Amino acid sequence: MEWLLWLERYEELDELFAAYEEDDAAAFTYTKALTAFRRHGDSEQARRALAEARKQNPHVPAYLSGRKRLPARLPDYVGFGDVSEAVDYAASAKALWESVPGALAWLESCL
């Protein structure tokens, strides 16, 4: 998903989101929220997607925004909804969030 967003291949992202709409992994839900923000700005759709992502894993925003520092070593195991998942996602997606103008400020404003 992250590569599709980097490439701005929104139709393929829409298909992927539809095919896996029950997936609650942070990588899925936060990338879906970022995609909505990139496409529509601070819209109801983007805010709704972010709210769903935050319900799934409330730890992610702190690592994306830098309020919490990423550890030097990634976790050995990742559990859904916990800090290890937040660290794993932020480590791989932080650059993507930083590449979308206003995305991190929007994330912080929605907290």
PDB file of N, CA and C in Angstrom, residues 9 13 19 53 67 94 97 104:
ATOM      1  N   ARG A   9      -1.019   5.959  -7.103  1.00  0.00           N
ATOM      2  CA  ARG A   9      -1.846   5.037  -7.883  1.00  0.00           C
ATOM      3  C   ARG A   9      -3.124   4.764  -7.095  1.00  0.00           C
ATOM      4  N   LEU A  13      -5.039   1.568  -5.127  1.00  0.00           N
ATOM      5  CA  LEU A  13      -5.225   1.650  -3.670  1.00  0.00           C
ATOM      6  C   LEU A  13      -6.683   1.413  -3.303  1.00  0.00           C
ATOM      7  N   ALA A  19     -10.711  -4.714  -1.171  1.00  0.00           N
ATOM      8  CA  ALA A  19     -10.466  -6.152  -1.043  1.00  0.00           C
ATOM      9  C   ALA A  19     -10.147  -6.562   0.393  1.00  0.00           C
ATOM     10  N   ALA A  53      -8.341   4.450  12.415  1.00  0.00           N
ATOM     11  CA  ALA A  53      -6.960   4.020  12.616  1.00  0.00           C
ATOM     12  C   ALA A  53      -6.550   4.195  14.077  1.00  0.00           C
ATOM     13  N   ARG A  67       6.896  12.760  18.755  1.00  0.00           N
ATOM     14  CA  ARG A  67       6.724  12.969  20.191  1.00  0.00           C
ATOM     15  C   ARG A  67       7.363  11.835  20.982  1.00  0.00           C
ATOM     16  N   LYS A  94       7.106   6.596   8.179  1.00  0.00           N
ATOM     17  CA  LYS A  94       7.326   7.988   8.585  1.00  0.00           C
ATOM     18  C   LYS A  94       7.732   8.873   7.406  1.00  0.00           C
ATOM     19  N   TRP A  97       4.678   9.760   5.347  1.00  0.00           N
ATOM     20  CA  TRP A  97       3.888  10.806   5.999  1.00  0.00           C
ATOM     21  C   TRP A  97       4.570  12.166   5.855  1.00  0.00           C
ATOM     22  N   LEU A 104       1.527  15.549   8.688  1.00  0.00           N
ATOM     23  CA  LEU A 104       1.858  15.404  10.114  1.00  0.00           C
ATOM     24  C   LEU A 104       1.196  16.488  10.955  1.00  0.00           C
TER      25      LEU A 104
END
